[in-house]
XYZ file of N, CA, C and O in Angstrom:
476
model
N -23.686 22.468 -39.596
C -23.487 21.246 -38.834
C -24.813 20.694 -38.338
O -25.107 19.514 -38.145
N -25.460 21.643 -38.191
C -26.465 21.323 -37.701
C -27.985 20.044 -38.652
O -28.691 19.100 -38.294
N -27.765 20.843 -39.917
C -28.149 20.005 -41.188
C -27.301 18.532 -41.400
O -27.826 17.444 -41.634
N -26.072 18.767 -41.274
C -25.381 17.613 -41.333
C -25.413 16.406 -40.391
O -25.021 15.287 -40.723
N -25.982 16.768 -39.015
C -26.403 15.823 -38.289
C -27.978 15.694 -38.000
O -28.533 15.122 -37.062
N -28.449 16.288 -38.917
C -29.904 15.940 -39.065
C -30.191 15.015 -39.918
O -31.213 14.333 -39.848
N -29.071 14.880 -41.047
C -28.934 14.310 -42.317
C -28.644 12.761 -42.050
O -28.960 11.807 -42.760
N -28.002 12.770 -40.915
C -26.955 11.826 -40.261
C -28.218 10.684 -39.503
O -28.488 9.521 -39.803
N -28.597 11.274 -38.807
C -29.426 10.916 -38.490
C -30.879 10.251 -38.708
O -31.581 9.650 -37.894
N -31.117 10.567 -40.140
C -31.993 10.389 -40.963
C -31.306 9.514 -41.297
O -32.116 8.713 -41.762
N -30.116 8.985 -41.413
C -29.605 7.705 -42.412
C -29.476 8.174 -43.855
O -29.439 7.260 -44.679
N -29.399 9.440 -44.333
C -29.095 10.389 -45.355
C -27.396 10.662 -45.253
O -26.899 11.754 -44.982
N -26.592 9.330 -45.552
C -25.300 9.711 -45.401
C -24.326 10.620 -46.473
O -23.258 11.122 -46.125
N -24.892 10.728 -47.810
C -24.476 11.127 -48.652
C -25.163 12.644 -48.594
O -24.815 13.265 -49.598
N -25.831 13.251 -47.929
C -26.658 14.138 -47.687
C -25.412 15.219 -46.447
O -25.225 16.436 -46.452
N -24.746 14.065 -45.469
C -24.805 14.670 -44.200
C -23.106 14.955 -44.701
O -22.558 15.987 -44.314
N -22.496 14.152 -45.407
C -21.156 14.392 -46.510
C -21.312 15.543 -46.734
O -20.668 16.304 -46.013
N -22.105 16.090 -47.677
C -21.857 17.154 -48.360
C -22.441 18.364 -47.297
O -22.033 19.495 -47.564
N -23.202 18.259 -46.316
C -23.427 19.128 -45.119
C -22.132 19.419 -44.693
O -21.841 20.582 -44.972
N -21.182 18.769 -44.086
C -20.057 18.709 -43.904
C -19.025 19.672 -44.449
O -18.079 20.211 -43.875
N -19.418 19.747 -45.629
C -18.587 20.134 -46.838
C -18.750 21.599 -46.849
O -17.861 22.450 -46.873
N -20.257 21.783 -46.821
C -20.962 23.034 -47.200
C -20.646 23.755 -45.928
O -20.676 24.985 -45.927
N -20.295 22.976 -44.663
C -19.964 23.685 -43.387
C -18.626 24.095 -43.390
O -18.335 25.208 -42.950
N -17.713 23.277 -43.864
C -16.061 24.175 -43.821
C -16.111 25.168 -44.855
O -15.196 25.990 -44.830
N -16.998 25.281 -45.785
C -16.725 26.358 -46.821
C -17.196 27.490 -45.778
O -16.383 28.346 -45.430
N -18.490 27.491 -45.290
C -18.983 28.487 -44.470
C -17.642 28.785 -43.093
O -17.480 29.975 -42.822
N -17.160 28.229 -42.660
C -15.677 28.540 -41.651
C -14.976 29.100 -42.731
O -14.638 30.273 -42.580
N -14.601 28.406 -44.051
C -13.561 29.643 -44.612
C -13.945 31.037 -44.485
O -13.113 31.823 -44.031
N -15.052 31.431 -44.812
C -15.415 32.474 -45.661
C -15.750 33.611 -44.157
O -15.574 34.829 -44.189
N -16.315 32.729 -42.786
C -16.192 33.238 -42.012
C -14.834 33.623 -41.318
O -14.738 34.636 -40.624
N -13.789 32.756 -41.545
C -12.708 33.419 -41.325
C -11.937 34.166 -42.194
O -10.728 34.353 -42.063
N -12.589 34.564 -43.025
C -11.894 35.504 -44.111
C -11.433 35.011 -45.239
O -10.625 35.787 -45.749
N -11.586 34.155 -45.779
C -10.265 33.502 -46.707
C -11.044 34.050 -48.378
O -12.230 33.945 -48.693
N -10.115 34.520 -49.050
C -10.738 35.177 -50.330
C -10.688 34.389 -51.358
O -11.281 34.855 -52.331
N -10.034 32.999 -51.578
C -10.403 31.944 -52.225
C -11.925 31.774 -52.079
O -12.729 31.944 -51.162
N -11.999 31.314 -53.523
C -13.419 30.795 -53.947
C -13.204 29.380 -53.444
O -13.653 29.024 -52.354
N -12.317 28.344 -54.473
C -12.455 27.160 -54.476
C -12.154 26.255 -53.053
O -10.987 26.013 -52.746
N -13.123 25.845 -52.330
C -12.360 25.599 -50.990
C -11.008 24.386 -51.061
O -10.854 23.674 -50.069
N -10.399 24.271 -51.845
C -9.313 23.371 -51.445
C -8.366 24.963 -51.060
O -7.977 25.210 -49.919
N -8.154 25.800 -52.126
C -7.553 26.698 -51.886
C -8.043 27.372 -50.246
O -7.328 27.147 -49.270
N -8.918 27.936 -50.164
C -9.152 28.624 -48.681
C -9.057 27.646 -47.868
O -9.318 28.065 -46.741
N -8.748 26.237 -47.861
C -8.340 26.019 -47.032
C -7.030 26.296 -46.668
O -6.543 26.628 -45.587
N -6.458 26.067 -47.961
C -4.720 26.342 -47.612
C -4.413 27.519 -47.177
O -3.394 27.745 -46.524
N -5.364 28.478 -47.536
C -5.479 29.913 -46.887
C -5.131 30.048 -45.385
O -4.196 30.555 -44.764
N -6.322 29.355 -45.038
C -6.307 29.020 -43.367
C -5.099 28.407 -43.035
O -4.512 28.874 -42.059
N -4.662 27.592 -43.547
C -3.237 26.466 -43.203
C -2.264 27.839 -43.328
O -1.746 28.230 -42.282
N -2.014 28.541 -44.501
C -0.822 29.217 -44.663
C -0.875 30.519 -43.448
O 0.089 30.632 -42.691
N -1.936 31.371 -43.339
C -2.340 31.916 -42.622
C -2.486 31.279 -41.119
O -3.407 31.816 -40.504
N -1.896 30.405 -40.484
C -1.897 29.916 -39.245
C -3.348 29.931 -38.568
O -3.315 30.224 -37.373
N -4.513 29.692 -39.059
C -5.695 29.527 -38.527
C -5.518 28.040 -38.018
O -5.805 27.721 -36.864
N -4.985 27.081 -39.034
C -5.359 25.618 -39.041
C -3.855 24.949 -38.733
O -2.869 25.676 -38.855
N -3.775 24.248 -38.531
C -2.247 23.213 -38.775
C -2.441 22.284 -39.463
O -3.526 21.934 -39.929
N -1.258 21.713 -39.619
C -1.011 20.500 -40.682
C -1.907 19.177 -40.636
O -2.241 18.406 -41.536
N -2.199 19.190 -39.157
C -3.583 17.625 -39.493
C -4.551 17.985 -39.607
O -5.321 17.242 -40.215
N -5.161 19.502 -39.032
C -6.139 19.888 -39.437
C -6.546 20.226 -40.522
O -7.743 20.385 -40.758
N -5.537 20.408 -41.439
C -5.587 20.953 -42.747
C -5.766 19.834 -43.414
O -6.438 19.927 -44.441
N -5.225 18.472 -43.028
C -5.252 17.294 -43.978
C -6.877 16.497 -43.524
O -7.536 15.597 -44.046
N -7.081 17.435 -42.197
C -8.677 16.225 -41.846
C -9.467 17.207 -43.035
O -9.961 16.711 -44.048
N -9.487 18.189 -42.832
C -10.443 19.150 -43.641
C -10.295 19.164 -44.800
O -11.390 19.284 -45.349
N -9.044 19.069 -45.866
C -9.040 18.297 -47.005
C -9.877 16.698 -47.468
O -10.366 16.551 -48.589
N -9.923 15.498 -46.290
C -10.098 14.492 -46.709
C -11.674 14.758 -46.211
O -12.515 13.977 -46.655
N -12.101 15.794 -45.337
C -13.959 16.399 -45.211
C -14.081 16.822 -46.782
O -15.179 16.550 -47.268
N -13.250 17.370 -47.559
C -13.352 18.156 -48.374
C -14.116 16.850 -49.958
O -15.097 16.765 -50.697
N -12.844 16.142 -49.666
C -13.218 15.255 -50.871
C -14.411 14.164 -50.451
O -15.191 13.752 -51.311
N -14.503 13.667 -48.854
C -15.738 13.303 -49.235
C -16.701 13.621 -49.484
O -17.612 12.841 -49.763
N -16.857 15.517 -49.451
C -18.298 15.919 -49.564
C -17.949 15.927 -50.797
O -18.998 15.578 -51.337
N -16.952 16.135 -51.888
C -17.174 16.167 -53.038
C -17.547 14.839 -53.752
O -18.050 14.819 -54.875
N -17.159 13.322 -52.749
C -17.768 12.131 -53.311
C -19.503 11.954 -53.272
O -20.273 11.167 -53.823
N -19.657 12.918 -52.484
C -21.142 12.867 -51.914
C -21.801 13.810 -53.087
O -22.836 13.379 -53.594
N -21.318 14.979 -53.526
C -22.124 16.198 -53.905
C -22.203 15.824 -55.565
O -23.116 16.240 -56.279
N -21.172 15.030 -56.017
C -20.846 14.239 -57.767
C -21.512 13.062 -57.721
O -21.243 12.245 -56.841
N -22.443 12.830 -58.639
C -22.605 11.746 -58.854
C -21.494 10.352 -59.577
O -20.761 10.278 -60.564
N -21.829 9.535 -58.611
C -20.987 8.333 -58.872
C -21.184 7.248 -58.376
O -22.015 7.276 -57.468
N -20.667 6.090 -58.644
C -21.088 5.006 -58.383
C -20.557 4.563 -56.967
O -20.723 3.408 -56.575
N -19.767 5.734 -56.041
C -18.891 5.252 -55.299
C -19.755 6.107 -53.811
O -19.523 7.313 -53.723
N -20.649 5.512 -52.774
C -21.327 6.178 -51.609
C -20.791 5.936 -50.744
O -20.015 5.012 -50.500
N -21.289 7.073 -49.941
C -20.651 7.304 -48.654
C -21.233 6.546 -47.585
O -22.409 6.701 -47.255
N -20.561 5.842 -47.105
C -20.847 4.687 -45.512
C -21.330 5.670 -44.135
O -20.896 6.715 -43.650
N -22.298 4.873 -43.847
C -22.050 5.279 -42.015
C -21.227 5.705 -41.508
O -21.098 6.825 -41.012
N -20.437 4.718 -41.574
C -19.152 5.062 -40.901
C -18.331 5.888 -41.019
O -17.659 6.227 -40.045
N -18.133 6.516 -42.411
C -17.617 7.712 -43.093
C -18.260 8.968 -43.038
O -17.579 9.987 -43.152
N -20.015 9.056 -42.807
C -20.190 10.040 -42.548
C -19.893 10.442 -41.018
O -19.613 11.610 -40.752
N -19.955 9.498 -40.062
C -20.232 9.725 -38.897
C -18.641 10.306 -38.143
O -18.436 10.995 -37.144
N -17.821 9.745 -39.015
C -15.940 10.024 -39.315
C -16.282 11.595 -40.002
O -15.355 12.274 -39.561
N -16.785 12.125 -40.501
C -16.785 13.186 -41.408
C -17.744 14.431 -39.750
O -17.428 15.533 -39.302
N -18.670 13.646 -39.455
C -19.284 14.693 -38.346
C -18.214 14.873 -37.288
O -18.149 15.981 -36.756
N -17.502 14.077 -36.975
C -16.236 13.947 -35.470
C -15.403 14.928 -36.137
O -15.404 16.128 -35.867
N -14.951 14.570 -36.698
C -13.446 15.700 -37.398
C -14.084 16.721 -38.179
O -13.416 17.428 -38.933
N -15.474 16.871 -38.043
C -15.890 18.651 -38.660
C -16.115 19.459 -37.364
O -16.020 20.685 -37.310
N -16.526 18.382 -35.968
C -16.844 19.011 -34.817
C -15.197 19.440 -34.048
O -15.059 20.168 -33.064
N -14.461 18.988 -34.560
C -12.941 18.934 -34.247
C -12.058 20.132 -34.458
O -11.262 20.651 -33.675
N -12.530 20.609 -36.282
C -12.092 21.288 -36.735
C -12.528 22.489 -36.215
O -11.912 23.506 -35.894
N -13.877 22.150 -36.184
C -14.982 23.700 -35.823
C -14.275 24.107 -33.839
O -13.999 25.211 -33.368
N -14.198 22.761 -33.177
C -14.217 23.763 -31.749
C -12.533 24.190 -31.621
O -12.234 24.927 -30.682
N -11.315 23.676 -32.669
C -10.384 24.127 -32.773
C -9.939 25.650 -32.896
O -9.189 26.411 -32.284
N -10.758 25.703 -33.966
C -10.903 27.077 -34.855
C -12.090 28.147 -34.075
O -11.823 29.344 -33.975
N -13.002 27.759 -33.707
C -13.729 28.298 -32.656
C -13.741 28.921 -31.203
O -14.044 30.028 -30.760
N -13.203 27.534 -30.550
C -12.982 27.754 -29.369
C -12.395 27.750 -28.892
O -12.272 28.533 -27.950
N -11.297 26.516 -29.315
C -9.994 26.085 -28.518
C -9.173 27.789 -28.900
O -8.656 28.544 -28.076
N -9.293 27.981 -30.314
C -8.380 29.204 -30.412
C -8.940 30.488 -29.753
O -8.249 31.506 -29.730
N -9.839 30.465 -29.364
C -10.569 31.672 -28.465
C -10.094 31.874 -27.102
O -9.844 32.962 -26.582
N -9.949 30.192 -26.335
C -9.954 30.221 -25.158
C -8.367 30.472 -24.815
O -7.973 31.033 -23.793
N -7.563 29.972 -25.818
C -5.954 30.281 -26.198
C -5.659 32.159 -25.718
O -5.016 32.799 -24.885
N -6.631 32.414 -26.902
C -6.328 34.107 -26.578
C -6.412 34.524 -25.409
O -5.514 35.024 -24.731
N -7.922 34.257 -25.020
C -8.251 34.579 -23.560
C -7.053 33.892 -22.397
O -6.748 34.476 -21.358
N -6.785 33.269 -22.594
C -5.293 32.612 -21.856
C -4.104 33.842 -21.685
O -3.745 34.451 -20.677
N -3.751 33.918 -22.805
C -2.418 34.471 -22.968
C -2.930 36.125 -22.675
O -2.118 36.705 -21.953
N -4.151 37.018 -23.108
C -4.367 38.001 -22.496
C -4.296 38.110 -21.373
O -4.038 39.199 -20.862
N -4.499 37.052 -20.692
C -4.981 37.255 -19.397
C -3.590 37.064 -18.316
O -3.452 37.619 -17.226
N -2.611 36.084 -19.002
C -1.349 36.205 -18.214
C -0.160 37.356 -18.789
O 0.937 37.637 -18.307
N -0.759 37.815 -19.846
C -0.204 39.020 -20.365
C -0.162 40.498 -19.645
O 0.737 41.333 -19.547
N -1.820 40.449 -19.084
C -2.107 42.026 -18.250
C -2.055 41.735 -17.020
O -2.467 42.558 -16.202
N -1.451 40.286 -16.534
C -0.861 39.655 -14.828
C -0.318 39.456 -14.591
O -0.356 38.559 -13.749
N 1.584 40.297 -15.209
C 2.586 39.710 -15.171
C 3.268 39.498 -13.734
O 4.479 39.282 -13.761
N 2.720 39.528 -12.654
C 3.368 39.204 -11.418
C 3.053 37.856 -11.202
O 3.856 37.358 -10.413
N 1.994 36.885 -11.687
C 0.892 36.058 -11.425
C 1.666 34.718 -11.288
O 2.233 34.303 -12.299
N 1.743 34.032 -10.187
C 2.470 32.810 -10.250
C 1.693 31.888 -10.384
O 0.532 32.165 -10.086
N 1.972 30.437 -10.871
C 0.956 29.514 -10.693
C 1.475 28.550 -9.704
O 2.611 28.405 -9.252
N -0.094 27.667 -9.384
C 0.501 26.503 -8.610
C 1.201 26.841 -7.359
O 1.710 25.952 -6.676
């Protein structure tokens, strides 16, 4: 991500696409997924309850624009699309990162406090 908004920044939008790209493969593989091809590890993650259904469809449509970015073609990636591609990779990442971290830490924590009232 970090390349990808360096890329971004540079006005290297077709650059910061496929950063993007190269970053959810690196989340599959860090979350385990034994698919090679990332459309598959993603579904990995989806079937395997890492991801849900919009997350799975933002990270699919991250997926194909880094592949519009990484193929040559007559068809480039906009500002606006990369900068759409950095929001919903930072989305995906603090989902899968953090939000699901801070989840655990949640439910452990009212798990080993079962007297614990709120409010």
């Amino acid at each position: 991500m970090i390349e990808a908004h360096a890329c971004f920044d540079a006005k290297l939008y077709i650059a910061a696409a496929v950063m993007v790209r190269r970053t959810l493969e690196g989340m599959c593989i860090e979350q385990g997924t034994k698919k090679k091809a990332l459309f598959q590890a993603l579904q990995e993650l989806r079937d395997g309850g890492k991801i849900e259904g919009r997350l799975f469809d933002w990270a699919q449509a991250l997926r194909v624009l880094g592949n519009q970015g990484a193929h040559f073609s007559e068809e480039s990636v906009s500002r606006e699309d990369a900068a759409d591609a950095l929001s919903l990779a930072e989305a995906l990442l603090n989902y899968v990162y953090v939000f699901t971290a801070k989840y655990e830490e949640f439910q452990n924590r009212r798990q080993s406090s079962p007297g614990k009232t709120v409010g």
